[in-house]
PDB file of C-alpha atoms in Angstrom:
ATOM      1  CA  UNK Q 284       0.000   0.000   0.000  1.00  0.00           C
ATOM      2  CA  UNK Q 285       1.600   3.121  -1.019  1.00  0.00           C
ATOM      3  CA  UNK Q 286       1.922   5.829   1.833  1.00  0.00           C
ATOM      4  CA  UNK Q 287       3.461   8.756   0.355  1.00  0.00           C
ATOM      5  CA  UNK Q 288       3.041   9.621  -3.519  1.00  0.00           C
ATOM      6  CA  UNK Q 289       5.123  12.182  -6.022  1.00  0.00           C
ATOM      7  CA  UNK Q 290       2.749  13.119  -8.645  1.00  0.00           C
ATOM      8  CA  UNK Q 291       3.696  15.109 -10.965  1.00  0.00           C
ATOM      9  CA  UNK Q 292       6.472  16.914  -9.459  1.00  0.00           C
ATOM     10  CA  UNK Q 293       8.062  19.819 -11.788  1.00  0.00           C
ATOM     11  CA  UNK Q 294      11.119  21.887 -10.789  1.00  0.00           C
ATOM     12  CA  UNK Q 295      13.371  24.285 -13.312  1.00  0.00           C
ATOM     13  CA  UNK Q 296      16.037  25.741 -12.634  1.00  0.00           C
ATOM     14  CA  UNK Q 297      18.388  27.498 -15.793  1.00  0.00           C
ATOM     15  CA  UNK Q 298      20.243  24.361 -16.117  1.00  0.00           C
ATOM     16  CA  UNK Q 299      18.713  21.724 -15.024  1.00  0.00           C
ATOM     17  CA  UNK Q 300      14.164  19.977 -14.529  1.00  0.00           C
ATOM     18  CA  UNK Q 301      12.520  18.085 -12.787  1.00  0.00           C
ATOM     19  CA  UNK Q 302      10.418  16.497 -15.618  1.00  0.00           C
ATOM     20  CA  UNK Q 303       6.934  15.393 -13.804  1.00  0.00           C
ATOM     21  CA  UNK Q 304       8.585  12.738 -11.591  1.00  0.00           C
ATOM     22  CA  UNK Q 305       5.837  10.314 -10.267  1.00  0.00           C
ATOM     23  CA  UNK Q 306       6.065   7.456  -7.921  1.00  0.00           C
ATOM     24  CA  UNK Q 307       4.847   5.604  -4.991  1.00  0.00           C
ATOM     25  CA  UNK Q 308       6.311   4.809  -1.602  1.00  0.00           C
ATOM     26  CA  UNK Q 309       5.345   1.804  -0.224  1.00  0.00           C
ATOM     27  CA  UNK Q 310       4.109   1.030   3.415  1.00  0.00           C
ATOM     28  CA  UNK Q 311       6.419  -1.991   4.689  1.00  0.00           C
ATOM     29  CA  UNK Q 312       9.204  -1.682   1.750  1.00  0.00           C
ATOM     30  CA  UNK Q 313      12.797  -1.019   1.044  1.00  0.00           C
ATOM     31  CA  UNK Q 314      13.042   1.620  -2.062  1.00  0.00           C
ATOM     32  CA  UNK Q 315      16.139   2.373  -3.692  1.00  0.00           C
ATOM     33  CA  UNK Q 316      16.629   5.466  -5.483  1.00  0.00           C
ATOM     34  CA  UNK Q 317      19.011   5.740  -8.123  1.00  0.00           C
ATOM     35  CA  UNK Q 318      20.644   7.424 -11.119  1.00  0.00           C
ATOM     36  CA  UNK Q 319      24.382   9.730 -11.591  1.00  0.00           C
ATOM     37  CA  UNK Q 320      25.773  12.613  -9.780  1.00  0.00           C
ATOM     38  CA  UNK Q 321      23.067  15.303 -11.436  1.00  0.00           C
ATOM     39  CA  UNK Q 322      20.250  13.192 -12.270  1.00  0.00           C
ATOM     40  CA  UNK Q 323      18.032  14.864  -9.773  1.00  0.00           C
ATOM     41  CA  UNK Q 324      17.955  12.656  -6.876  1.00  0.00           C
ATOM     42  CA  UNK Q 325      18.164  15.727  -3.960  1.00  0.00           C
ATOM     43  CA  UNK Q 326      16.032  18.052  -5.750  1.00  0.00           C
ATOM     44  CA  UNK Q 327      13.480  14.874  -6.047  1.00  0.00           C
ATOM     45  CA  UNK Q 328      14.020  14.419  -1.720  1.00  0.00           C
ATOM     46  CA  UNK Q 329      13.915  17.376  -1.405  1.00  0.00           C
ATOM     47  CA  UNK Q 330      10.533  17.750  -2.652  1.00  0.00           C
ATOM     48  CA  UNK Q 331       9.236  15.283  -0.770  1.00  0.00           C
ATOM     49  CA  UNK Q 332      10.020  17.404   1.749  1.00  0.00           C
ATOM     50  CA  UNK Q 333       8.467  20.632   0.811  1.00  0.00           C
ATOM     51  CA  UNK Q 334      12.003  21.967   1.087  1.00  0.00           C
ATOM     52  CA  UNK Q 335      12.047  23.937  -2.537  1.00  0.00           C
ATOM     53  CA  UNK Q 336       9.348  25.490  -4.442  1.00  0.00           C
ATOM     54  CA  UNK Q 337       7.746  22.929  -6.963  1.00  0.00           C
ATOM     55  CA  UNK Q 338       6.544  24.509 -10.141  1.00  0.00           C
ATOM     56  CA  UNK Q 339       4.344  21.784 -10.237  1.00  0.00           C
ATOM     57  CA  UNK Q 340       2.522  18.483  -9.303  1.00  0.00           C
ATOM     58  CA  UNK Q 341       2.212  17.970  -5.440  1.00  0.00           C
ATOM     59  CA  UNK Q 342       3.268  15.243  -2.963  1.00  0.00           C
ATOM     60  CA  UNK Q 343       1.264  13.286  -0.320  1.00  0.00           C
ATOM     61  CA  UNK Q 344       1.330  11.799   2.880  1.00  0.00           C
ATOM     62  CA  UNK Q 345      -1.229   9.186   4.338  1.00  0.00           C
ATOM     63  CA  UNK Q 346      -3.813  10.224   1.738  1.00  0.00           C
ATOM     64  CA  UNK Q 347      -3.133  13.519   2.333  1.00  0.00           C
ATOM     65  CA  UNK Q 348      -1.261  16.776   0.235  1.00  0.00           C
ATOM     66  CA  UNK Q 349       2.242  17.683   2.083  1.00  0.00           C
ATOM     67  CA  UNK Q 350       1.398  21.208   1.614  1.00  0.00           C
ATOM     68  CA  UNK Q 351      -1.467  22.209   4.386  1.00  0.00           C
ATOM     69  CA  UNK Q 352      -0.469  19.305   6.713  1.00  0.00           C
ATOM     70  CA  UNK Q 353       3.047  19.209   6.822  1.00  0.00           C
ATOM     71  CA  UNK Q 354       3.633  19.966  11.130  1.00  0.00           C
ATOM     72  CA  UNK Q 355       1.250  16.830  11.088  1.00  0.00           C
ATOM     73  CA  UNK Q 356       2.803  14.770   8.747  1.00  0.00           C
ATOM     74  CA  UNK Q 357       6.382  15.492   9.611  1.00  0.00           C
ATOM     75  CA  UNK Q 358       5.458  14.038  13.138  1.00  0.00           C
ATOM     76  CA  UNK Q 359       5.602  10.570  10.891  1.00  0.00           C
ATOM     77  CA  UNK Q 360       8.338  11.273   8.588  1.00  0.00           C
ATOM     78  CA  UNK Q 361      11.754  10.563   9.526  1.00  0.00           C
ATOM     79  CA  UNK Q 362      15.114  12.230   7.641  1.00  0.00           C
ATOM     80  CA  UNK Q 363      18.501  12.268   7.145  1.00  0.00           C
ATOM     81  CA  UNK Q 364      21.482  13.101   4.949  1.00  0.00           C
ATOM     82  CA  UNK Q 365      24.271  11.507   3.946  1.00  0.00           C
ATOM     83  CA  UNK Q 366      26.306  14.929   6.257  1.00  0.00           C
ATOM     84  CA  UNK Q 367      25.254  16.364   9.224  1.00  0.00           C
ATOM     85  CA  UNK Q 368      25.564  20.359   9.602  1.00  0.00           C
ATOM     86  CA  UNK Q 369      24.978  20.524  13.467  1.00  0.00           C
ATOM     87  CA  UNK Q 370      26.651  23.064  15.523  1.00  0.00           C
ATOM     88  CA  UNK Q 371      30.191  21.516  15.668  1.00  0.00           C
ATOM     89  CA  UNK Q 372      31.420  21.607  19.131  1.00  0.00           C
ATOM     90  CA  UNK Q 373      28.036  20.845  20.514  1.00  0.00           C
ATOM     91  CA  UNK Q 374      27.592  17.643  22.879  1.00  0.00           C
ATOM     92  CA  UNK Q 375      25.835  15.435  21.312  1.00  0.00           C
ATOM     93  CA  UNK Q 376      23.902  15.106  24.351  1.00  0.00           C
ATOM     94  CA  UNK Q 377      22.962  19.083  23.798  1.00  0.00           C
ATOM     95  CA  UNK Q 378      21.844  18.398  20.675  1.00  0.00           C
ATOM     96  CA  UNK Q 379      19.604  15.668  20.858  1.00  0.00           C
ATOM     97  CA  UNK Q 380      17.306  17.670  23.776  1.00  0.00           C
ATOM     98  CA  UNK Q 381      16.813  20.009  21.345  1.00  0.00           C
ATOM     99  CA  UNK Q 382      16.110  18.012  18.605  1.00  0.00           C
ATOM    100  CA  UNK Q 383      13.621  15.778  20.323  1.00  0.00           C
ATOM    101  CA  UNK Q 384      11.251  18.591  21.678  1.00  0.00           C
ATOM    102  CA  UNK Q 385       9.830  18.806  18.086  1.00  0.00           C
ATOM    103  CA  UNK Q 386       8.640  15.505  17.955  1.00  0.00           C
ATOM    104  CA  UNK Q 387       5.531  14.336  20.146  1.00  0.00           C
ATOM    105  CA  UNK Q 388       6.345  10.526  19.507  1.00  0.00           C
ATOM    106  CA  UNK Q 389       9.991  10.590  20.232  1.00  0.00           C
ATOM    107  CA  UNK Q 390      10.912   7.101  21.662  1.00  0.00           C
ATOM    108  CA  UNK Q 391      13.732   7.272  23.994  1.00  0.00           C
ATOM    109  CA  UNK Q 392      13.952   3.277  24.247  1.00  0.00           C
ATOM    110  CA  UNK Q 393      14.908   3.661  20.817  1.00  0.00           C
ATOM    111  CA  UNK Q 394      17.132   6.609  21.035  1.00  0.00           C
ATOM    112  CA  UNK Q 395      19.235   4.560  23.402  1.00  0.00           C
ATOM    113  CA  UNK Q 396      19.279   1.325  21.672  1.00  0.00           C
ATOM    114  CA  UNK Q 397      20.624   2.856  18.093  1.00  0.00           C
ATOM    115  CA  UNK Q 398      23.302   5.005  20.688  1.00  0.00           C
ATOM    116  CA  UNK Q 399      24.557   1.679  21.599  1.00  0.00           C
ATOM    117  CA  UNK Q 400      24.201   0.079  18.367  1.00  0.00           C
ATOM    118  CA  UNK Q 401      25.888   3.066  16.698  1.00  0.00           C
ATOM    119  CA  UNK Q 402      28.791   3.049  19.661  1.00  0.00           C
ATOM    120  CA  UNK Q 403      28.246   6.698  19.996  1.00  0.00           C
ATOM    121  CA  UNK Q 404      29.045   8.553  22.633  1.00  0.00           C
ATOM    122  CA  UNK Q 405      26.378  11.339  23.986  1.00  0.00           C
ATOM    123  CA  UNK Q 406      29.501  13.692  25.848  1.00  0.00           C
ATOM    124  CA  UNK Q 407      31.528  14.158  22.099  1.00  0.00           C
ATOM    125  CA  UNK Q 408      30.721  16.842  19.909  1.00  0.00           C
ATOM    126  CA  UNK Q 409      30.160  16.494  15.864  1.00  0.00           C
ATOM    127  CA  UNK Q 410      33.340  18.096  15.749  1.00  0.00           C
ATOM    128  CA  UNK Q 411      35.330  14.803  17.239  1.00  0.00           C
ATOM    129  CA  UNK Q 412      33.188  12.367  15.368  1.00  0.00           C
ATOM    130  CA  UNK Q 413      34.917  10.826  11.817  1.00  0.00           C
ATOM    131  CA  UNK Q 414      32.179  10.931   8.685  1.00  0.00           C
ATOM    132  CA  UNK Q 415      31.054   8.019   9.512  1.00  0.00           C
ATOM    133  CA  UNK Q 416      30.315   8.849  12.664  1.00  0.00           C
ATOM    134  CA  UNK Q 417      28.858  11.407  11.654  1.00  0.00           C
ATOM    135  CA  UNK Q 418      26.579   9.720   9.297  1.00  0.00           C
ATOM    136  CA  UNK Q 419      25.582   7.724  12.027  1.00  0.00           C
ATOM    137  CA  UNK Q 420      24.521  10.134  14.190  1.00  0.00           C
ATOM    138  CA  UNK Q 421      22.134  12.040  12.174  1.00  0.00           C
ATOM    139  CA  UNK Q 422      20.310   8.758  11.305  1.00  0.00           C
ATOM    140  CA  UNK Q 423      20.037   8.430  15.123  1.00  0.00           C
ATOM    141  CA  UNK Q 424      18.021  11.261  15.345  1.00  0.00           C
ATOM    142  CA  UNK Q 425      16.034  10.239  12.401  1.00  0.00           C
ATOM    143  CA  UNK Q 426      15.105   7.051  13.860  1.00  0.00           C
ATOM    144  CA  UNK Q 427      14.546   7.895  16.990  1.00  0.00           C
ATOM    145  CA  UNK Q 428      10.880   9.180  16.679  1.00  0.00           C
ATOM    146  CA  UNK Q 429       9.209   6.108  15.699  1.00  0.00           C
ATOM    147  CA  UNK Q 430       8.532   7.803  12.205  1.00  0.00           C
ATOM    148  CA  UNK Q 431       6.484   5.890   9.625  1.00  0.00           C
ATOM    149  CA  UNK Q 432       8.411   6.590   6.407  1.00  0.00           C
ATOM    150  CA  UNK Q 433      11.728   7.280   6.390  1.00  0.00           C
ATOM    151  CA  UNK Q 434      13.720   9.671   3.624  1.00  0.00           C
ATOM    152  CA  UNK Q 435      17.084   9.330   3.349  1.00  0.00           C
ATOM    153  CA  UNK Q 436      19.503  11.015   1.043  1.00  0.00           C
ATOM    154  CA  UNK Q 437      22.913   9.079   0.378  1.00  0.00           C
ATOM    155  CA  UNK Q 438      22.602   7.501   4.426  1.00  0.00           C
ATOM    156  CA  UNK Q 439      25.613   5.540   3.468  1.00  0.00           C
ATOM    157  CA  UNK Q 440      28.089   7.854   2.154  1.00  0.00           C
ATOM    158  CA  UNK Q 441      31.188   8.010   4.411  1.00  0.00           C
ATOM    159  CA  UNK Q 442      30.206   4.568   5.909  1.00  0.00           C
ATOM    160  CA  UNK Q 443      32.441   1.740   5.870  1.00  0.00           C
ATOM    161  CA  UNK Q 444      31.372  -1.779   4.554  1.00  0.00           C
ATOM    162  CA  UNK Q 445      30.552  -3.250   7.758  1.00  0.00           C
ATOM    163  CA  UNK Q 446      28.901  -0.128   9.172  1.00  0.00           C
ATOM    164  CA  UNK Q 447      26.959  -0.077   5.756  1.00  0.00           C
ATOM    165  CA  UNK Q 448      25.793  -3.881   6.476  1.00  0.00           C
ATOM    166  CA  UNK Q 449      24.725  -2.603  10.101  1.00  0.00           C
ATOM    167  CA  UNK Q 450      22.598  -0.201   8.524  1.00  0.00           C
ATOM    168  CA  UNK Q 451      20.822  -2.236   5.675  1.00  0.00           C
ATOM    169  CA  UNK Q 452      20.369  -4.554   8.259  1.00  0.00           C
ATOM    170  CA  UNK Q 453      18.311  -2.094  10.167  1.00  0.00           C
ATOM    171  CA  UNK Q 454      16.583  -0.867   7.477  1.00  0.00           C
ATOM    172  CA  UNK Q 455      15.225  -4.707   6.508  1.00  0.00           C
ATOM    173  CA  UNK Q 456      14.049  -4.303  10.458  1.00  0.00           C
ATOM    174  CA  UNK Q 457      12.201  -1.468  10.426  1.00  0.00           C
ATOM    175  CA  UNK Q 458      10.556  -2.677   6.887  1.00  0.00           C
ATOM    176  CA  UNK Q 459       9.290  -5.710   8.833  1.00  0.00           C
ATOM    177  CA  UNK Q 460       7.500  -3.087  10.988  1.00  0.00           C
ATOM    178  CA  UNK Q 461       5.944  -1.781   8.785  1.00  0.00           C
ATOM    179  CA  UNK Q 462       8.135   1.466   7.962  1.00  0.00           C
ATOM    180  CA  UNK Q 463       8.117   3.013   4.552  1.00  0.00           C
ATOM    181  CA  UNK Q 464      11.949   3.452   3.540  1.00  0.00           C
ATOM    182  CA  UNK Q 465      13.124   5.604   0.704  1.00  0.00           C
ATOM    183  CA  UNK Q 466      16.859   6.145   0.168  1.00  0.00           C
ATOM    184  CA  UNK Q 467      18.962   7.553  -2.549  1.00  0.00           C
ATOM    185  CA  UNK Q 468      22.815   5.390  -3.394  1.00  0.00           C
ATOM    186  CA  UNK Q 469      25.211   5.395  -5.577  1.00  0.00           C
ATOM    187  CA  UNK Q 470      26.485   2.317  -4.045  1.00  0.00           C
ATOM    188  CA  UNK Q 471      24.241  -0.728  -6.705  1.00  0.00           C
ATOM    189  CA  UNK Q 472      25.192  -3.281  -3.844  1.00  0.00           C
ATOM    190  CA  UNK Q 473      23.403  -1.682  -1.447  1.00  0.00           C
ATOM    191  CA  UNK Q 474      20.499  -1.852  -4.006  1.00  0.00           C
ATOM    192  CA  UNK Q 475      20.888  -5.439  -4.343  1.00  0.00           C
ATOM    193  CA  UNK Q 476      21.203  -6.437  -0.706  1.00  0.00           C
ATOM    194  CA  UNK Q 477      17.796  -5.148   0.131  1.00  0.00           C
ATOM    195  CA  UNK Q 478      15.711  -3.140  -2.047  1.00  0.00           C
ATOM    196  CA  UNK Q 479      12.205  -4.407  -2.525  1.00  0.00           C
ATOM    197  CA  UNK Q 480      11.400  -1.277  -4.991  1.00  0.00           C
ATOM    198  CA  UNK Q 481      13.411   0.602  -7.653  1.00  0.00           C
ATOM    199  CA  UNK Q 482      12.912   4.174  -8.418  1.00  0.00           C
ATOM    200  CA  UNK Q 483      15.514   4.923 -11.215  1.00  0.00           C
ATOM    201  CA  UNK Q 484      15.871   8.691 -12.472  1.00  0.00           C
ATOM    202  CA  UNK Q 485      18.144  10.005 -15.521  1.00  0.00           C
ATOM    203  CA  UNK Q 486      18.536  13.233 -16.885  1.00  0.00           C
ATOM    204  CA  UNK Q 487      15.645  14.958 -14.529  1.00  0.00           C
ATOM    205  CA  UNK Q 488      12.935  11.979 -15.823  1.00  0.00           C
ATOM    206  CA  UNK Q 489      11.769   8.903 -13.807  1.00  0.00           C
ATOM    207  CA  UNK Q 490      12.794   6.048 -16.275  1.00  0.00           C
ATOM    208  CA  UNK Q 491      11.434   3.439 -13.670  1.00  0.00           C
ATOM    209  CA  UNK Q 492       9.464   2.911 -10.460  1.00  0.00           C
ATOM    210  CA  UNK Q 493       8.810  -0.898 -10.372  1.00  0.00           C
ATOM    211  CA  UNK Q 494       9.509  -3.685  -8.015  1.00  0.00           C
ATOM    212  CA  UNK Q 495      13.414  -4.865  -8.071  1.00  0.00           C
ATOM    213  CA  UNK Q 496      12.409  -8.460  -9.945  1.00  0.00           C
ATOM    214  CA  UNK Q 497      10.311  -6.258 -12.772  1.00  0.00           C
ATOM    215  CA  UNK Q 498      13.021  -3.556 -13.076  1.00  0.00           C
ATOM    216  CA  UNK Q 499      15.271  -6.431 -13.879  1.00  0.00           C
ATOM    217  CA  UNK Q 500      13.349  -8.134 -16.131  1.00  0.00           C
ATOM    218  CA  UNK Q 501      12.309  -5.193 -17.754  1.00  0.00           C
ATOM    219  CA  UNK Q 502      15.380  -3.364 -18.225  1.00  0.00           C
ATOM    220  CA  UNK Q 503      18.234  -5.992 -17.609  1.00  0.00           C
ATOM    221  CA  UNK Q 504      20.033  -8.227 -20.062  1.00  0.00           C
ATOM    222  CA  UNK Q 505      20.658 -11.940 -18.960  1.00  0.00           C
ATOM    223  CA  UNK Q 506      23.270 -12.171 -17.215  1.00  0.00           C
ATOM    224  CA  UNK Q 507      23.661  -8.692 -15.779  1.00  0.00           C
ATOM    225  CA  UNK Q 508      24.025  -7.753 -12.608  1.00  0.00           C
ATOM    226  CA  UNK Q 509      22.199  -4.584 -11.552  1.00  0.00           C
ATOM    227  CA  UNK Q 510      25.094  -2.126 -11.369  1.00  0.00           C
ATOM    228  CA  UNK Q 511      25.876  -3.739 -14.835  1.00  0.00           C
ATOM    229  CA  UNK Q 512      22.220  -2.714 -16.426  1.00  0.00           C
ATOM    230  CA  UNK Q 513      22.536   0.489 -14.783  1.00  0.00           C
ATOM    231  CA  UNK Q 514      25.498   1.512 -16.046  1.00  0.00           C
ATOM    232  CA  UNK Q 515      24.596   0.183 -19.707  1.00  0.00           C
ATOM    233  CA  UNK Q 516      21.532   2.486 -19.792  1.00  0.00           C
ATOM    234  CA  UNK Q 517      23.617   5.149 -18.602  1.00  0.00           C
ATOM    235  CA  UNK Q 518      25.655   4.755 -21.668  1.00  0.00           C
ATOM    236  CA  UNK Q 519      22.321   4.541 -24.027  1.00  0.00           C
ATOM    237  CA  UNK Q 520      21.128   7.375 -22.159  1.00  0.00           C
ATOM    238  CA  UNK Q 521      24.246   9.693 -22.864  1.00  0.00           C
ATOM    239  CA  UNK Q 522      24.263   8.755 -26.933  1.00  0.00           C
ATOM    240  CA  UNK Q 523      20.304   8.987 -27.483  1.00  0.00           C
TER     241      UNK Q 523
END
């Protein structure tokens, strides 16, 4: 059952659109964004967001438009980046009590169990934390409000292989919860381990929103792998 929707969504800018990306978000499933450096993957989270200006096309939450609900719906929604831009020689500790007075359903069971699953440590500041670390920390805070769909641009970058694991791992967790969750890679393997649902954009244009088995029988050649097929239609992309 989808829970959040793009329809439509339209945004210029003088050198680069957002060509009427539409796509569904499903409660209870793993989707993987994808496409190059460029293709439009931020500006696309961030309109789910309501963060820019859409010129059109609108997005919704739970049956309901983003714009006119949003306090309500961000209650529910759950996001991070791939950096985290907190004031750098704030404790961590400082920065979660702020954090967590915005959110009525913030779950401090959970807030401690991904602090010990994360190893972080609630008396360092941003500042003494690697990227990873880093990384780590703002999905903390994301997941610690028992949100029902979670957007998450590039949550692996700066991870390393195991800590990427760890996280994937979580994220097939939460889906058996019942959590939406919609991130944006680079990294096809992550893709592969446990994406139920492919959203692939190119160029500004949503080439594909289908389940991971009918993206690859749609789009792949026998025998390819998924980062192979992507990278092929890349290539077709570039000379069309």
């Amino acid at each position: 059952m989808s829970i959040a929707e793009a329809r439509g969504l339209v945004k210029r800018y003088p050198s680069f659109e957002l060509k009427e990306a539409s796509f569904p978000i499903s409660e209870g499933r793993i989707t993987g964004f994808i496409g190059r450096n460029g293709a439009g993957k931020t500006t696309t989270i961030k309109a789910l967001l309501n963060l820019i200006h859409l010129d059109g096309g609108e997005v919704r939450y739970f049956g309901k438009p983003l714009i006119g609900n949003e306090n309500e719906v961000k209650q529910q929604i759950g996001y991070s980046t791939g950096t985290v831009n907190w004031y750098p020689r704030k404790r961590i500790r400082d920065i979660t009590g702020i954090v967590k007075r915005f959110y009525d359903t913030w779950d401090e069971d959970a807030y401690r169990k991904y602090m010990t699953l994360f190893s972080l440590e609630e008396d360092k500041t941003p500042l003494e934390l690697s990227e990873g670390m880093k990384v780590k920390f703002n999905l903390l805070l994301a997941l610690s409000h028992r949100a029902r769909v979670l957007i998450l641009d590039e949550p692996t970058s700066g991870l390393d292989p195991f800590s990427r694991s760890e996280l994937l791992d979580i994220f097939t967790d939460l889906k058996h919860e019942g959590v939406a969750v919609f991130f944006s890679t680079h990294i096809i393997s992550d893709i592969e381990k446990c994406a139920d649902d492919i959203v692939y954009i190119s160029n500004g244009r949503i080439i594909a929103a289908l389940p991971r088995e009918d993206f690859a029988a749609k789009h792949s050649l026998p025998g390819e792998t998924l980062e192979e097929t992507m990278l092929r239609l890349e290539k077709e992309a570039a000379h069309a």
